[in-house]
XYZ file of N, CA and C in Angstrom:
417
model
N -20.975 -20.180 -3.502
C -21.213 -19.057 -2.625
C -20.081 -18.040 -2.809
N -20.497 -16.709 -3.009
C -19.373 -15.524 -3.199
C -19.352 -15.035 -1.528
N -18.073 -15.130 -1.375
C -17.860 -14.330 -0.084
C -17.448 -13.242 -0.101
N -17.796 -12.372 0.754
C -17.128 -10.849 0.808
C -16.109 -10.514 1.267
N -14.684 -9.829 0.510
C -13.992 -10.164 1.201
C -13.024 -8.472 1.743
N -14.406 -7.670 1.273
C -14.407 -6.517 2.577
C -13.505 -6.161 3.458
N -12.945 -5.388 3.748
C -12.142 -5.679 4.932
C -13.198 -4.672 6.396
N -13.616 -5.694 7.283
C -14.922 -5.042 8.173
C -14.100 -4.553 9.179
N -12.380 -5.721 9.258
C -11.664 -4.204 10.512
C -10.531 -5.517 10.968
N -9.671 -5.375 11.631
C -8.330 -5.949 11.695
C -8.366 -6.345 12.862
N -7.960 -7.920 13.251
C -7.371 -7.649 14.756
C -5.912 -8.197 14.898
N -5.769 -9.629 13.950
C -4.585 -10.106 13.932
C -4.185 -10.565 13.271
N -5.397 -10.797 12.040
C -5.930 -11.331 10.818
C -6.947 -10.844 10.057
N -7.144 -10.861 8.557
C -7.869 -10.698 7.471
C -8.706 -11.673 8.237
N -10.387 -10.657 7.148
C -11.661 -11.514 8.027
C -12.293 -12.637 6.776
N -12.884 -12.939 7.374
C -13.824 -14.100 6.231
C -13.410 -14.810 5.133
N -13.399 -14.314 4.006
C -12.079 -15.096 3.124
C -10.449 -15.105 2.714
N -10.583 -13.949 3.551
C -9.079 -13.369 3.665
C -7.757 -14.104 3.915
N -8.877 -15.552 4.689
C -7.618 -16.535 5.556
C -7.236 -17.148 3.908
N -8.307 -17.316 3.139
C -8.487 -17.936 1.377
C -7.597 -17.057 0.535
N -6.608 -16.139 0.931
C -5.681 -15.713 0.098
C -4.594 -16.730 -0.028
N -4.270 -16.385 -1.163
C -2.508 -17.324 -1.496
C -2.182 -16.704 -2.853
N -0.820 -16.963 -2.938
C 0.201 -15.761 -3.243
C -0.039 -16.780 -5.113
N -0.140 -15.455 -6.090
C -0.398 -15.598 -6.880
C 0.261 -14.705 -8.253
N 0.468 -15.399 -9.277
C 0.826 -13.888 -10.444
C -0.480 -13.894 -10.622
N -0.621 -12.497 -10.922
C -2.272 -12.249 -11.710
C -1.872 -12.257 -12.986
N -3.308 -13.416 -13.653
C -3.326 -13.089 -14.955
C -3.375 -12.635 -16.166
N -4.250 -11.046 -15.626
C -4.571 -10.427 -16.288
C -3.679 -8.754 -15.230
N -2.653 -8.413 -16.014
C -1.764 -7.239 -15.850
C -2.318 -5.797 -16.373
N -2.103 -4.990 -15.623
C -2.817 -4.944 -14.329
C -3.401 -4.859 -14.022
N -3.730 -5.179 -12.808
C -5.078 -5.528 -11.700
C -4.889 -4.420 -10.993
N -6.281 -4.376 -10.352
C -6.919 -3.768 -9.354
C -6.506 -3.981 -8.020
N -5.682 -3.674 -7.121
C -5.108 -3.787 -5.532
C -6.461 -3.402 -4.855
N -7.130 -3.913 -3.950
C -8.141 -3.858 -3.234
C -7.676 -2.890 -2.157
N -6.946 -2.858 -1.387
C -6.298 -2.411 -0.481
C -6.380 -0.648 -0.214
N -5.048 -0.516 -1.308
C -4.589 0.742 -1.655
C -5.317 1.607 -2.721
N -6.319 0.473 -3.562
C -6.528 0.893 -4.487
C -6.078 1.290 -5.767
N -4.480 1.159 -5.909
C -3.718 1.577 -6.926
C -3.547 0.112 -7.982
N -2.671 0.473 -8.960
C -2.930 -0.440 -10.265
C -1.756 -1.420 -9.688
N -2.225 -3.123 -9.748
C -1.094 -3.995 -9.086
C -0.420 -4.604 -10.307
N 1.003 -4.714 -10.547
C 1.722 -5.660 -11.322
C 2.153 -6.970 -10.547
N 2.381 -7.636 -11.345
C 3.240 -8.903 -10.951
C 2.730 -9.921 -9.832
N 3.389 -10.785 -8.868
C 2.968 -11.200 -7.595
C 1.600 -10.631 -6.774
N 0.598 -11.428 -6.600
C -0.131 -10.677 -5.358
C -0.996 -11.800 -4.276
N -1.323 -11.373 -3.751
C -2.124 -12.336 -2.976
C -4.043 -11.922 -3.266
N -4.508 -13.246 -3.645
C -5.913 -13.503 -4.593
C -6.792 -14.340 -3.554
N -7.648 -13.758 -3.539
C -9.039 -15.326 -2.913
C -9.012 -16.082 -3.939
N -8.955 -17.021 -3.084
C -9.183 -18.693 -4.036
C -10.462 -18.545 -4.588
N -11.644 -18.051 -3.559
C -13.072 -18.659 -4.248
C -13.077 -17.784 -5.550
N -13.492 -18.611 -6.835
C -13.902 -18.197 -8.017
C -14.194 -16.824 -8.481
N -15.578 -16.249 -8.095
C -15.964 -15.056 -8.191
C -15.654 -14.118 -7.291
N -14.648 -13.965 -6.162
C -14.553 -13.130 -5.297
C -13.488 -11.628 -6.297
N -12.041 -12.163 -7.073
C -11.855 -10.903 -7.577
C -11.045 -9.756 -6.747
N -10.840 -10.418 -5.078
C -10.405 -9.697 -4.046
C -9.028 -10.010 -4.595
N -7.911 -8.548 -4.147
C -6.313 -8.765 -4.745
C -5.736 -8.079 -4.080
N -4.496 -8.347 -3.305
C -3.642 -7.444 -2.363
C -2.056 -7.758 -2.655
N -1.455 -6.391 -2.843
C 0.012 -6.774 -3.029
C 0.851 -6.964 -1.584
N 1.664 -7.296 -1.720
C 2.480 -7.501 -0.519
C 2.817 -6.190 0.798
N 2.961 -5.284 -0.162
C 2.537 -4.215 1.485
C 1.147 -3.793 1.856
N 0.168 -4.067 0.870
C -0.766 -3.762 2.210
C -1.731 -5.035 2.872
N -1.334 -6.483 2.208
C -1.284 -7.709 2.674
C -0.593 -7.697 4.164
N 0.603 -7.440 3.972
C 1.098 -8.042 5.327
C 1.958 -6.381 5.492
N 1.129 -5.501 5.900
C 1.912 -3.860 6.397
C 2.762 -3.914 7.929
N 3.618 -2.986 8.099
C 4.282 -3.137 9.298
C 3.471 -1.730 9.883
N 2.994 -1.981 11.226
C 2.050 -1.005 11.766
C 2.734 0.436 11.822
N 4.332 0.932 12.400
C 4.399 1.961 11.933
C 5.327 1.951 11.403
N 6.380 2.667 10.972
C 7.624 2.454 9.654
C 8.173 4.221 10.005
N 9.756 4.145 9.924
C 9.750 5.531 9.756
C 10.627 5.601 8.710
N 10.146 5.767 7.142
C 10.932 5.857 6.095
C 11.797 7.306 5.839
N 11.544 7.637 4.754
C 12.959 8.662 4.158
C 12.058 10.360 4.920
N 11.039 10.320 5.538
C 10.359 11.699 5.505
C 11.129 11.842 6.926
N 12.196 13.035 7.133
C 12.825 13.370 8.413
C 11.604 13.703 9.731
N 11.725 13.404 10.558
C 11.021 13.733 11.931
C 9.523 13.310 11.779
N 9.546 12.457 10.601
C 7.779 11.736 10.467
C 8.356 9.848 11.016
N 7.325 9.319 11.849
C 6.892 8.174 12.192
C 5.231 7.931 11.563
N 5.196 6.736 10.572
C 3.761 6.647 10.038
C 3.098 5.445 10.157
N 1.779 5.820 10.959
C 0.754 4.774 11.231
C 0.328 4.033 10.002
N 0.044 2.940 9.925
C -0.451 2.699 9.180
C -2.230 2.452 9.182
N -2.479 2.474 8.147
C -4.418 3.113 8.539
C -5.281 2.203 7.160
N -5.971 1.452 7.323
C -7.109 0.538 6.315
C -7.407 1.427 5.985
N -8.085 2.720 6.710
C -9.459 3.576 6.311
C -8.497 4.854 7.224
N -8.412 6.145 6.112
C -7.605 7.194 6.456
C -8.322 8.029 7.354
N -7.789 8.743 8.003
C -8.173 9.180 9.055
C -9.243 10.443 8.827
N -9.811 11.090 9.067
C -10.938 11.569 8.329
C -10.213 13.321 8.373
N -9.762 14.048 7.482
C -9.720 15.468 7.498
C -9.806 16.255 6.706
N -9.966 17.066 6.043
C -10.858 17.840 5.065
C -10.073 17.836 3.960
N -10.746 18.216 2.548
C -9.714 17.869 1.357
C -9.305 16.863 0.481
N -8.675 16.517 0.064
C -7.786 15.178 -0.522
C -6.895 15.063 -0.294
N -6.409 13.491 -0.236
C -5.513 12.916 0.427
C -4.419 12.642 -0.432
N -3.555 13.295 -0.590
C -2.233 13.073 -1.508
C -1.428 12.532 -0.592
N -0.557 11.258 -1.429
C 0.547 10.714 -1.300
C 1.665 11.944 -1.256
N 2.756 11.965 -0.330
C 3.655 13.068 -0.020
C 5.257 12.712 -1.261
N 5.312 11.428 -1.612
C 5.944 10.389 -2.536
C 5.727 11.032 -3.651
N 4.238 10.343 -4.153
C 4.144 10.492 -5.346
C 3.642 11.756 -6.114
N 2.594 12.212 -4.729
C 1.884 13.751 -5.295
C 0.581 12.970 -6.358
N 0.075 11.626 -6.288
C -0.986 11.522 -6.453
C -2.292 11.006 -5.495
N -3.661 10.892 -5.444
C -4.347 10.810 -4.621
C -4.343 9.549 -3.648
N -4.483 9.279 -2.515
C -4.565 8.066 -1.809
C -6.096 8.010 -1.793
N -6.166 6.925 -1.969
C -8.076 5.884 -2.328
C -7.960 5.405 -1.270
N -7.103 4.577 -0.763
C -7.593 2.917 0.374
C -6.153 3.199 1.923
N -5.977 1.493 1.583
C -4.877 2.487 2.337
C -4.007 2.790 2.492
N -3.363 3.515 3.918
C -2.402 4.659 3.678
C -1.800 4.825 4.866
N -0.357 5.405 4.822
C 0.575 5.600 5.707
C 0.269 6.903 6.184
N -0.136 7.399 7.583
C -0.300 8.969 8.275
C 0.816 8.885 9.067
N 1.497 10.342 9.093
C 2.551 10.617 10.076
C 1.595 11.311 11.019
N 2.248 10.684 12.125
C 2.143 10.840 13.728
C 2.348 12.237 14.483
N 3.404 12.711 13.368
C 4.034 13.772 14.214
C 3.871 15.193 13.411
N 3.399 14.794 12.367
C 3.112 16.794 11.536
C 1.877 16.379 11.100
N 1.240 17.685 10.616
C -0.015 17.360 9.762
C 0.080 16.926 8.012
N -0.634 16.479 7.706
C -1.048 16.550 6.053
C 0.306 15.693 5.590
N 0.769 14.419 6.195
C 2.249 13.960 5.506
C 1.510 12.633 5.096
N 1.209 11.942 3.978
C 0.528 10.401 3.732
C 1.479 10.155 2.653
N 1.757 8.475 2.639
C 2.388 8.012 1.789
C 1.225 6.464 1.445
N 1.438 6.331 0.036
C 0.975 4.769 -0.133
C 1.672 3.818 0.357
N 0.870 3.125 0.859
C 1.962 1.689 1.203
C 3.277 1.232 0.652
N 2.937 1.626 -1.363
C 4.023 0.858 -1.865
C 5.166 1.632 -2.078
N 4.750 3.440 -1.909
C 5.423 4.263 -1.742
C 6.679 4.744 -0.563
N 5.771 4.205 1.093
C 6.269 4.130 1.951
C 7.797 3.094 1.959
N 7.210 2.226 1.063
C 8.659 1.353 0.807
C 9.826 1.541 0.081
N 9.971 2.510 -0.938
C 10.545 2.942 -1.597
C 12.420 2.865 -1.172
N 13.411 2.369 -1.779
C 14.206 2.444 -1.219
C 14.866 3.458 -1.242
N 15.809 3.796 -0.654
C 16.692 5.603 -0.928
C 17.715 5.224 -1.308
N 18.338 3.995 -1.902
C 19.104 3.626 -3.000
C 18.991 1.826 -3.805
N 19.398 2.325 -4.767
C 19.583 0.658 -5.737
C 20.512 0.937 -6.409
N 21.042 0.037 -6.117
C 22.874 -0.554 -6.763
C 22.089 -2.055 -7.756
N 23.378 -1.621 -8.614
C 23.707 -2.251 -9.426
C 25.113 -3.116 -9.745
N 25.604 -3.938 -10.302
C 27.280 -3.468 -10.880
C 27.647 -2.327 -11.794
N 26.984 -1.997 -12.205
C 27.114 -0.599 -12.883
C 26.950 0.052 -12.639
N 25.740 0.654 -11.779
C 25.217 2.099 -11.581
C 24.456 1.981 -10.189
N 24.248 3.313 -9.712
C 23.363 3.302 -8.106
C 22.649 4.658 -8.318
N 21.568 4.468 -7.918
C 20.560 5.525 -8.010
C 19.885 6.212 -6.731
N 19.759 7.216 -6.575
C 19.262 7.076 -5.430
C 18.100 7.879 -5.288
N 17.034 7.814 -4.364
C 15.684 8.469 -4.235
C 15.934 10.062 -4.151
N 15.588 10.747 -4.720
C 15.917 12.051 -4.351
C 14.063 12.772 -4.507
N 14.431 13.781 -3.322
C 12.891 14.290 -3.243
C 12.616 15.420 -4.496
N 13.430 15.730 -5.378
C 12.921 16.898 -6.636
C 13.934 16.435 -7.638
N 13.326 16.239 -8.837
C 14.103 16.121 -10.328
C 14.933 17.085 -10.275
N 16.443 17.037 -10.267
C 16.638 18.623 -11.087
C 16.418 19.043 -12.219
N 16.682 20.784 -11.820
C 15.792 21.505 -13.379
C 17.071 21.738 -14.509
């Protein structure tokens, strides 16, 4: 039997086979994120049953409901299914489209980040070197 593993709506838990996830490398690089929709590397969480094919990476598996990352005076909901407003939905991060789901700020209009985007750190150290997130390449 193939189960669907859909997401029909949240209360405290993934529905139907969802409880049938467990944390997995995918075999075949890269996969398809069900979720967000974007391309998954490495680690993810897979339905066991055979033909299901369902795949979620770790932030939009287990998301923190709101987050207030590097965007000043934004707090962002997090949302399965984006909130409905005219246009396309660009990531504010990456500047490419959001498919599934997605981080909305609370407090301005038109601010969305991807899940895996929303995580992004605003620095990484090294012993050698530290980098840090900056919002424009310089020219």
């Amino acid at each position: 039997m193939v189960l669907n593993c859909a997401l029909v709506g949240r209360s405290n838990a993934f529905l139907l086979c969802m409880e049938a996830l467990h944390s997995a490398n995918h075999p075949q690089e890269p996969y398809q994120r069900n979720g967000c929709k974007e391309l998954g590397f490495g680690p993810c969480y897979e339905c066991e049953h055979k033909h299901c094919d369902y795949h979620l990476d770790d932030e939009c598996a287990n998301p923190d409901q709101t987050i207030s990352p590097f965007v000043k005076g934004c707090t962002f909901k997090f949302h399965e299914k984006a909130p409905q407003m005219m246009g396309e939905r660009i990531c504010n991060a990456c500047g490419r489209d959001v498919l599934g789901f997605v981080y909305q700020c609370i407090d301005k209009v038109a601010q969305d980040l991807h899940p895996c985007c929303a995580k992004l750190q605003l620095t990484l150290s090294s012993e050698e070197e530290t980098l840090d997130l900056r919002k424009k390449l310089p020219s």
